[in-house]
XYZ file of C-alpha atoms in Angstrom:
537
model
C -26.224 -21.725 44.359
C -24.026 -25.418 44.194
C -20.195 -24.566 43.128
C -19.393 -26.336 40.175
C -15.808 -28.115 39.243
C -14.651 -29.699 36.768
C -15.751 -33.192 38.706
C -19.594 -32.095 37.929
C -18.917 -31.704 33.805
C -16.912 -35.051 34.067
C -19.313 -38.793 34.787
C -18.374 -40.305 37.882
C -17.075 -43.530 35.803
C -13.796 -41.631 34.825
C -11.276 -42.218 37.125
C -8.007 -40.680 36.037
C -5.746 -42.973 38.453
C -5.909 -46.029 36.913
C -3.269 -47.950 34.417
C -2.730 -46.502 30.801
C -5.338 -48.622 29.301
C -7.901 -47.356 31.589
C -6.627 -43.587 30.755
C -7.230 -44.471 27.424
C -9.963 -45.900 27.379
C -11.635 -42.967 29.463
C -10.166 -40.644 26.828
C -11.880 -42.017 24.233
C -14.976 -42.133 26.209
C -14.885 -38.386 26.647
C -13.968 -38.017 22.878
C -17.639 -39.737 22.316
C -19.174 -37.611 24.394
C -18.251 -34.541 22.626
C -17.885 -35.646 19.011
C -21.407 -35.342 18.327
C -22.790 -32.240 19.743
C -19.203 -30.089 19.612
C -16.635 -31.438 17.462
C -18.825 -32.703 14.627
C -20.436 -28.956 13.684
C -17.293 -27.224 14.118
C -15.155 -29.401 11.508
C -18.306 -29.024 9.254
C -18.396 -25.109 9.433
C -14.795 -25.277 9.083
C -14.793 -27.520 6.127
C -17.812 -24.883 4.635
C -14.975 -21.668 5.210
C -12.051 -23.409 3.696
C -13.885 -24.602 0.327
C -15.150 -21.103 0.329
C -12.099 -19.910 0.442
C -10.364 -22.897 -2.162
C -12.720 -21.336 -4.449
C -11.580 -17.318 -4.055
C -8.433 -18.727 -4.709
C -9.774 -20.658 -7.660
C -11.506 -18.214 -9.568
C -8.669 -16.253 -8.598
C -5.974 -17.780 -9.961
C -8.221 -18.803 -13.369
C -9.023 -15.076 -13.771
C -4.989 -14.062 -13.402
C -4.674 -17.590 -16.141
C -7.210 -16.414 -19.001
C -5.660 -12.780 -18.159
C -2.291 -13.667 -18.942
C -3.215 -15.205 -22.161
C -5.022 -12.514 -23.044
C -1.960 -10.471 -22.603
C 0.599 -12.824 -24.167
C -1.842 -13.141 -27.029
C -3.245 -9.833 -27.450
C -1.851 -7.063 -25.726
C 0.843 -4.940 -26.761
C 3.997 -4.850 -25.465
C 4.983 -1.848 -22.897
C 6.905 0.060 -25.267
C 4.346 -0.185 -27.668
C 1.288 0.752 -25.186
C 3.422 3.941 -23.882
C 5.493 6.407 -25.738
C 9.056 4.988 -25.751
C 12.098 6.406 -27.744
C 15.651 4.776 -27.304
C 18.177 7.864 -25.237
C 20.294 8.981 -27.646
C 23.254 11.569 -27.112
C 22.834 15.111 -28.847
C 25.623 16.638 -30.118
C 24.447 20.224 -29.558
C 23.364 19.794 -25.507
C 25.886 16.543 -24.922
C 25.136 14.474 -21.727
C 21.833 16.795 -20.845
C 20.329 15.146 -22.727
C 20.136 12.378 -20.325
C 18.052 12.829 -17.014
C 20.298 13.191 -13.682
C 20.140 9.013 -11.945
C 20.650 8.510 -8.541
C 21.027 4.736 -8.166
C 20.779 3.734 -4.237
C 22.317 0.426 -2.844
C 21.050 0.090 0.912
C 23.498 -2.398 2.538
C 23.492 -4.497 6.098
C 27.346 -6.449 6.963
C 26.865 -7.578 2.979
C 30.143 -8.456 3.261
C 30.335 -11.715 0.470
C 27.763 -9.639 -2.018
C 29.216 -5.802 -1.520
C 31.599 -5.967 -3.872
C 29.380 -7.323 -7.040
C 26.314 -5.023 -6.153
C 28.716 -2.023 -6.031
C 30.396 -3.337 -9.372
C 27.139 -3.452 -11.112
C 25.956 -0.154 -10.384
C 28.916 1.288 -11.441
C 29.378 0.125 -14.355
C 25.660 0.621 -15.567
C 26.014 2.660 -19.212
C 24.835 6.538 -18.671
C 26.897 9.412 -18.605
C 29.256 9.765 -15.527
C 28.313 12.773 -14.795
C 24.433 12.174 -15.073
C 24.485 9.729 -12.675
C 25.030 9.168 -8.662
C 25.680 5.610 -7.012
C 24.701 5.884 -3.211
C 25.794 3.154 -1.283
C 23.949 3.106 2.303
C 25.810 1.514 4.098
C 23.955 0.519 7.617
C 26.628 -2.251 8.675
C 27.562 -2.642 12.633
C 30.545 -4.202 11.747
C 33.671 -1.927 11.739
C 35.391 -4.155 9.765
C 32.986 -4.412 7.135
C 32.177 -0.838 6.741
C 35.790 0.061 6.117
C 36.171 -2.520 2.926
C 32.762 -1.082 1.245
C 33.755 2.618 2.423
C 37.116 1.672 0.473
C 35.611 0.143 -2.560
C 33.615 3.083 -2.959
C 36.605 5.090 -2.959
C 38.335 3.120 -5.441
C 35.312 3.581 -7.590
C 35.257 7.033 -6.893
C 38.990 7.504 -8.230
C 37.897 5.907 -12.012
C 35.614 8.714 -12.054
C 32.849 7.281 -11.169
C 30.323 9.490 -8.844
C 29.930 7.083 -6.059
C 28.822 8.637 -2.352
C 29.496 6.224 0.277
C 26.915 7.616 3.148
C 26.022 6.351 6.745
C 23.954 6.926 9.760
C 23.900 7.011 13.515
C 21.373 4.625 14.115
C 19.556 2.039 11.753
C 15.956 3.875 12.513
C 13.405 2.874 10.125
C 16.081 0.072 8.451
C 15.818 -0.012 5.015
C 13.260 2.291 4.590
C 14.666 5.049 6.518
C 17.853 4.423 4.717
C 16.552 5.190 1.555
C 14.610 8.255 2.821
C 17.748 9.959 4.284
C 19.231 8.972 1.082
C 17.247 11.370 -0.466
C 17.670 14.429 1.693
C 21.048 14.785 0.731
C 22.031 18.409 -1.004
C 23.390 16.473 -4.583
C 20.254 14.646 -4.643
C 18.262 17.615 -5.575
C 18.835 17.409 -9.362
C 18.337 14.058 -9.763
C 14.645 13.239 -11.041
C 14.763 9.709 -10.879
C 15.989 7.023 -8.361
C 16.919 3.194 -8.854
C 16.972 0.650 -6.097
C 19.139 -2.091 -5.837
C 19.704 -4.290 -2.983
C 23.402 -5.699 -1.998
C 22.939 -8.850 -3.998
C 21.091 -7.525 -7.380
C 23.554 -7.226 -10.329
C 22.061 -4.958 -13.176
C 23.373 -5.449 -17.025
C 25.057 -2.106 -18.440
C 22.203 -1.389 -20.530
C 19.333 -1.130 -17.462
C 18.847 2.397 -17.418
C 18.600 2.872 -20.978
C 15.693 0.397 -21.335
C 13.735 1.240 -18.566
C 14.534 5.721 -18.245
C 12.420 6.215 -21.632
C 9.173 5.413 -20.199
C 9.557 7.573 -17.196
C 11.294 9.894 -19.467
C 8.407 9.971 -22.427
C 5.476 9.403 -19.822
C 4.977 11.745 -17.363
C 1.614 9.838 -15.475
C 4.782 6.579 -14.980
C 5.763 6.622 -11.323
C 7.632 3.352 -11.468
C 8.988 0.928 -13.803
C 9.959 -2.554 -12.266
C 12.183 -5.219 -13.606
C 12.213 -8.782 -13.481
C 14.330 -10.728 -10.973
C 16.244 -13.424 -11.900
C 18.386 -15.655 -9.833
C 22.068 -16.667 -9.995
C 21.395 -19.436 -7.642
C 18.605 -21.144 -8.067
C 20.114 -24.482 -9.224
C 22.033 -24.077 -6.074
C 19.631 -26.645 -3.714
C 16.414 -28.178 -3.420
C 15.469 -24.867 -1.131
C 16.088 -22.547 -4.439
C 14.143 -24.489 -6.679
C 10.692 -24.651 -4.378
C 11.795 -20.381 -4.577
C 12.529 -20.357 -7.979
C 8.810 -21.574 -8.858
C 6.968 -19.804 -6.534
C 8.794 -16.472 -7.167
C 8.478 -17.211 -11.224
C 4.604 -17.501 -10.799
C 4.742 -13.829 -9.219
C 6.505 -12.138 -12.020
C 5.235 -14.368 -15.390
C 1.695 -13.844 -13.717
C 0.688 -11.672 -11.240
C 3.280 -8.584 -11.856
C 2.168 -8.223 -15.649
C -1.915 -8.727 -15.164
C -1.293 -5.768 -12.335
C 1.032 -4.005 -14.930
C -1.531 -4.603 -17.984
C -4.648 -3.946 -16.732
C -4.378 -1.681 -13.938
C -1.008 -0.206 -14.218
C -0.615 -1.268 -10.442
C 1.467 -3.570 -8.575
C 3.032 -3.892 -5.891
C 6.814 -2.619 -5.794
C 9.243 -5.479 -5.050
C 11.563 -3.674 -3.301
C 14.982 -3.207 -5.404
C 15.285 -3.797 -8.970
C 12.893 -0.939 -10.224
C 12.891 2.884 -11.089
C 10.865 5.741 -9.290
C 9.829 9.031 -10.098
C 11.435 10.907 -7.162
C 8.304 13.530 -7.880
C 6.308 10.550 -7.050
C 8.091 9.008 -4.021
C 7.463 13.165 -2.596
C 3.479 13.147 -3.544
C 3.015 9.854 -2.092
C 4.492 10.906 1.367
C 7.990 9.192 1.280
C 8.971 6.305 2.447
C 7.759 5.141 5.603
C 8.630 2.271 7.832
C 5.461 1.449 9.832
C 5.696 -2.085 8.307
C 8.066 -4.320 7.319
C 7.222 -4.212 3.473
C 8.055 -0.432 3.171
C 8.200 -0.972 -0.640
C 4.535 -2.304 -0.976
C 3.682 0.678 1.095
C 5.074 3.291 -1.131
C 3.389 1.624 -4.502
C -0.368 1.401 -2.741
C 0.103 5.188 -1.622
C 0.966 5.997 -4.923
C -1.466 3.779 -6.871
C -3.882 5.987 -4.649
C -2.910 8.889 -6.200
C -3.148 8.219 -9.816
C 0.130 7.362 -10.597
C 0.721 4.130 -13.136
C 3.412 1.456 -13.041
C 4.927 -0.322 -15.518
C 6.242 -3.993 -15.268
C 8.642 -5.320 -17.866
C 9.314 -8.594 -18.266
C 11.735 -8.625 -20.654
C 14.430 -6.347 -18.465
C 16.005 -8.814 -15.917
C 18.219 -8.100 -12.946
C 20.604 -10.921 -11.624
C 20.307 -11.449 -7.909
C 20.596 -14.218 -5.104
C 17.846 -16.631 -3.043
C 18.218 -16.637 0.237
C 20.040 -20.529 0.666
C 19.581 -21.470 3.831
C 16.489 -22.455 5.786
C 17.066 -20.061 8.603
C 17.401 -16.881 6.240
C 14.345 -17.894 3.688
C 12.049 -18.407 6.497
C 12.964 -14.748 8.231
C 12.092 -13.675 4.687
C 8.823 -15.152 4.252
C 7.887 -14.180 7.768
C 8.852 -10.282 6.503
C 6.701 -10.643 3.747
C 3.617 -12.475 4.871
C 3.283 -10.446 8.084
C 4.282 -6.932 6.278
C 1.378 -7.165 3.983
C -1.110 -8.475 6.136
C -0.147 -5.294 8.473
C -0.249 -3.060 5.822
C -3.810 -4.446 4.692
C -5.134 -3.586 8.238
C -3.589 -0.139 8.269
C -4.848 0.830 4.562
C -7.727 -0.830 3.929
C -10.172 2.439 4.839
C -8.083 4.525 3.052
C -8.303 2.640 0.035
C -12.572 2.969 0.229
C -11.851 6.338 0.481
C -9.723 7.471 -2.053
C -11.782 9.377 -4.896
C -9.124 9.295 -7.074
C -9.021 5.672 -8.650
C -11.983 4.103 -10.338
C -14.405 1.746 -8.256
C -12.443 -1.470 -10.187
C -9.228 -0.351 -9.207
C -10.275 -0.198 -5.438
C -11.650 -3.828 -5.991
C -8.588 -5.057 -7.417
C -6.600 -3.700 -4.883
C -8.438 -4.806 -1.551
C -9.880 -7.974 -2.752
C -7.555 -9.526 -5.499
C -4.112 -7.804 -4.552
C -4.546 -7.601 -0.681
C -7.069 -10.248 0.422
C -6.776 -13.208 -1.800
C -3.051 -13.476 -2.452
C -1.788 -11.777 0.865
C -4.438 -12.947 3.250
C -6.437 -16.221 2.185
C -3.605 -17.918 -0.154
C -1.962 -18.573 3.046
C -5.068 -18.971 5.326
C -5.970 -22.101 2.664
C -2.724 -23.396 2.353
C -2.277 -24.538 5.668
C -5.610 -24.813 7.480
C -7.209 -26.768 5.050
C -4.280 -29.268 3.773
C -2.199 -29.649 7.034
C -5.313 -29.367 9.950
C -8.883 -29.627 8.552
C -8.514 -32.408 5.667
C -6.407 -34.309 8.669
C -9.214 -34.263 11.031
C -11.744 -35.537 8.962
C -10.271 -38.586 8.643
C -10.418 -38.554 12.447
C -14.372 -37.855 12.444
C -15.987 -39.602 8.938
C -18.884 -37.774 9.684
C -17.828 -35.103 8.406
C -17.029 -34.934 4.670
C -14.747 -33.423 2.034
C -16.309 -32.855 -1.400
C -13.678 -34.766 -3.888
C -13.683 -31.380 -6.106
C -12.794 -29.509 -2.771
C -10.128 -31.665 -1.810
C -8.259 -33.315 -5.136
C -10.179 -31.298 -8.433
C -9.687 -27.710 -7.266
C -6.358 -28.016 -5.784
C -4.538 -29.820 -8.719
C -6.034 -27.006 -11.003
C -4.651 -24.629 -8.836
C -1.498 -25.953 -8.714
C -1.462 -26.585 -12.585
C -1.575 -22.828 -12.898
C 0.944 -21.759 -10.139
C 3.480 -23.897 -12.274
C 3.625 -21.988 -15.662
C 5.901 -19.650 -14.159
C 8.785 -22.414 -14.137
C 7.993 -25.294 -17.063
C 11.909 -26.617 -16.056
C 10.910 -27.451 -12.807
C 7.499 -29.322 -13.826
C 9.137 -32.230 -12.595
C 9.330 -30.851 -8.778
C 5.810 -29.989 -8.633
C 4.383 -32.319 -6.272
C 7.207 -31.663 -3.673
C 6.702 -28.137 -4.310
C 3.368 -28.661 -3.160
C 4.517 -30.551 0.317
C 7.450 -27.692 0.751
C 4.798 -25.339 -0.045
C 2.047 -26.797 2.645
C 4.816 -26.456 5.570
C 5.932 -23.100 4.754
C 2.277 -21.794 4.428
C 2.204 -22.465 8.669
C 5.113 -19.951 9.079
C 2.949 -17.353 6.321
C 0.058 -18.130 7.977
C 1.118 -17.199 11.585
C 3.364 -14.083 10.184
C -0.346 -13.375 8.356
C -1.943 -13.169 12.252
C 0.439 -11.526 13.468
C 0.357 -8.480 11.066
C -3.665 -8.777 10.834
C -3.850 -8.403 14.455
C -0.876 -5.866 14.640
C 1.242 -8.560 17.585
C 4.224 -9.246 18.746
C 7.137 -9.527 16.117
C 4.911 -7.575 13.459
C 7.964 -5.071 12.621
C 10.073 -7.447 13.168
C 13.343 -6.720 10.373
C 15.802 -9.497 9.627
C 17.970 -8.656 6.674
C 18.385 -11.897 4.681
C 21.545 -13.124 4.556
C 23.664 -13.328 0.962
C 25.979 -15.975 0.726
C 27.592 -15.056 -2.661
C 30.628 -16.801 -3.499
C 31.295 -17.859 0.394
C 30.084 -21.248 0.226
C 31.945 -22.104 -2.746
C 35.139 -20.391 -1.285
C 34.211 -22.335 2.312
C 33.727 -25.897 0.041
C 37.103 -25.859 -1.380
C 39.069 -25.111 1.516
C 36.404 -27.992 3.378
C 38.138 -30.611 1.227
C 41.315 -30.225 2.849
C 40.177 -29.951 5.966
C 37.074 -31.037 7.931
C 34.915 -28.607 9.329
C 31.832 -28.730 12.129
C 28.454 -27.196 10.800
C 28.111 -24.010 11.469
C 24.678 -23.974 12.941
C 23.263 -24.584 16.768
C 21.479 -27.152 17.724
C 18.545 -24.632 18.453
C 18.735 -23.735 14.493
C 18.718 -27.539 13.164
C 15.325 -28.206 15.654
C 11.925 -27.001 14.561
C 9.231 -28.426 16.798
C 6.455 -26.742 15.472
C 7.361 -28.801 12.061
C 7.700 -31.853 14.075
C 4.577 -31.305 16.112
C 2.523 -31.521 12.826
C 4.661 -34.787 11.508
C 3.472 -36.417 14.429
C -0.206 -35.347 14.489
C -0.149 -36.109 10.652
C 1.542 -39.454 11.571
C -1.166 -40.263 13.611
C -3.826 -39.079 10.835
C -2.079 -40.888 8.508
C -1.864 -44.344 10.708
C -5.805 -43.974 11.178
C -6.798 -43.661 7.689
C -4.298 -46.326 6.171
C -6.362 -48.334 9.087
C -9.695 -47.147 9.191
C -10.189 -44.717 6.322
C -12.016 -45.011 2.983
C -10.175 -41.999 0.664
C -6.895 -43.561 0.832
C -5.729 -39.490 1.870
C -2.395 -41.325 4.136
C -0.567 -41.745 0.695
C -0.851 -37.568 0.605
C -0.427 -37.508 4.254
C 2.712 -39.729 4.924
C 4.853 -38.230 2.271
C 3.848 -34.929 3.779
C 4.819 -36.126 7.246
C 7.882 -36.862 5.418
C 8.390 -32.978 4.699
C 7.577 -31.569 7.555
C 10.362 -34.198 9.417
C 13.205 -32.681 7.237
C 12.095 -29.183 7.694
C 12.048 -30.104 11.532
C 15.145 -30.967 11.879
C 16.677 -28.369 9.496
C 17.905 -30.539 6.625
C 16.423 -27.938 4.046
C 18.616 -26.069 1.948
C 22.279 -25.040 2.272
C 24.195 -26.087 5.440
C 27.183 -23.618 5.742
C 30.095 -25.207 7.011
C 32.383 -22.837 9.350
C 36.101 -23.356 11.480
């Protein structure tokens, strides 16, 4: 049998030695030779999977819409759908009256944010001696540990039962932190815990309005709070966060809340049932969203959750590029993980109703965790691109312009003061879904970097403390050159360049006005000029 190369697949007319022009030209020739028979089906089926998918997301996102007017319109409020009474103090039993709180701050070197976090917890209004503030303090920095080991003590000397605790080693990160939390001896008559991470500031009155439904309800494993952000005027970066994160909470948290009692946990800012947390199997840190974990375990077995919208906790968005992009790898890789490593158990749990189980793997796992990313990038940033390269190949105008402008109509009631930023939203949003998108592979297929844990970095009052002292005197930016670079992001402003060029050129749908301003975005993200730049000596 005749060996074949590479020579045989190639005609004898290409010659790869010639000029540039002749390279080129020979190129091209090759690019006719496969257009038809290879290139041309492939964009078409992938054209046919990403409307299919625009769609899931459609009728997603309309369902969560009429939902959510259904509820604003409609529904009851939480205290009115569960028993809730206001705590009040007893004069024959005193302070008993109020359930034993252990509040839990897990910190990481949160050196600018320590002292606010710590602040907040402590003053929180419940009886002193019916609640515990456990700070978990997981810092590597000597330095550091000493000033939140001291402001604990100072706490601790106005009364105020406040543990400072450590570890040996940072095994299992945050949620191994918060599970030997719990194995300590003072912990054992407590029946509820509260989570707040190092840069969440609660108002006094927290407990109070969210202990009566776990208090009155016994079938409540969780109440969560809403987040809201001390810094989201702070730059463009905290905006684009601002809206995407206000979408998650005005929408998606209360339709989980309202109709299934289920959502996902987000981590700090929320009460659990410690009876709960023990039923479910603890916390466990075989991904990187150990929070999400513990809700879907317990979800599984029959507990509810209540969302309230109303009860807000203060915290901070992550500033600078480098930090919110660790973050969204966390949280598009965790889930996608966790979807591979639950999704049998969830079809086999008898204990939740067959629409529950739906919700859960289609709506709460595959839609928003899997495909809203999936869609995001490979249809707006590769596929729509390419077809301008090959017109044979066509894009519906209700796949491509109708569908997505709906969708983004309802992703922006979360945030009607920054209505005005919507269309960059959209271009931030298309070159951050390539980071989600490859964090989503990466925890679908279990790879390298899937448990990977970067704590996101809290800037506090730093930068404003670091700006005044930068008037008087001038100060380098604090970031390497490997930090400000992002080829990836620069790899697709060039091949969207290019797309660009050949439609304003060649093209009919007039898509380079969408595609140069996104080339635009995906040059600043490139070379880092997204967000806060923190100055340093």
């Amino acid at each position: 049998m005749p060996e074949i190369s590479a020579a045989n697949l190639i005609p004898e007319s290409f010659d790869f030695r010639g000029s540039t022009a002749d390279i080129a030209g020979q190129i091209g020739l090759i690019w006719e030779l496969i257009r038809a028979p290879l290139i041309v089906p492939l964009l078409r089926l992938a054209v046919y999977i990403c409307l299919a998918m625009s769609l899931m997301l459609f009728i997603e996102r309309l369902y969560m819409g009429i939902v959510i007017i259904l509820v604003k319109i409609f529904w009851k409020k939480p205290e009115k759908r569960y028993k809730w009474e206001p705590m009040r103090d007893d004069l024959e039993i005193g302070n008993a009256a109020f359930p034993m709180v252990l509040v839990q701050i897990p910190m990481f070197n949160e050196k600018e944010v320590y002292k606010i976090s710590i602040g907040a917890a402590c003053n929180l209004s419940w009886p002193s001696d019916r609640i515990v503030i456990q700070v978990l303090d997981d810092s590597t920095d000597p330095i550091i540990k000493d000033m939140v080991e001291k402001e604990c003590q100072r706490w601790a000397s106005k009364g105020i039962n406040c543990r400072y605790q450590i570890r040996e080693t940072r095994g299992g990160y945050k949620a191994g932190a918060l599970k030997e939390g719990l194995k300590h001896d003072y912990v054992k008559d407590c029946e509820y815990v509260v989570i707040f991470d190092a840069d969440f500031r609660p108002e006094p009155d927290f407990l109070r309005r969210a202990i009566p439904f776990l208090v009155h309800n016994s079938d409540i494993a969780l109440v969560q709070a809403r987040w809201r952000f001390v810094n989201s005027d702070e730059c463009l970066l905290t905006r684009m966060q601002e809206m995407s994160l206000d979408y998650h909470f005005t929408v998606e948290q209360e339709v989980g809340s309202s109709t299934h009692a289920f959502f996902g946990f987000n981590g700090t800012g929320g009460i659990w049932r410690i009876a709960a947390i023990n039923e479910a199997g603890g916390w466990k840190d075989r991904t990187t969203v150990e929070d999400m974990d513990l809700a879907v375990r317990a979800g599984l077995k029959g507990w509810k959750f209540v969302y309230l919208g109303d009860l807000q906790v203060k915290s901070e968005l992550p500033s600078t590029f480098k930090a919110f992009r660790f973050q969204q790898h966390r949280w598009s890789c965790g889930p996608a993980n966790l979807f591979r490593k639950m999704v049998m158990e969830i079809v086999r749990n008898k204990k939740i109703a067959l629409w529950k189980k739906i919700y859960v793997i289609y709506s709460f796992f595959f839609v928003r965790k899997v495909i809203a990313h999936m869609i995001t990038f490979f249809f707006y940033c590769v596929v729509l691109p390419l077809t301008i390269l090959v017109p044979e190949v066509e894009v519906p105008k209700w796949g491509a312009i109708y569908i997505p402008c709906i969708i983004t109509a309802l992703n922006s009631v979360g945030t009607p003061r920054s209505i005005h930023l919507l269309f960059y939203w959209i271009l931030f949003e298309n070159v951050m879904s390539l980071h989600r998108t490859k964090a989503t592979f990466i925890g679908l297929l279990e790879a390298k970097r899937a448990n990977e844990w970067v704590v996101t970095e809290k800037l506090g009052d730093a930068l404003k403390n670091k700006s005044n002292v930068a008037k008087a005197k001038p100060k380098k930016i604090g970031l390497k050159i490997g930090d400000r670079i992002h080829l990836t992001e620069l790899g697709f402003a060039v091949f969207l360049f290019f797309c660009g060029c050949y439609d304003f050129l060649y093209g009919k749908n007039n898509y380079f006005i969408y595609l140069f301003l996104q080339v635009i975005t995906f040059t600043i993200a490139g070379f880092g000029y997204i967000g806060t730049i923190v100055p340093t000596s």
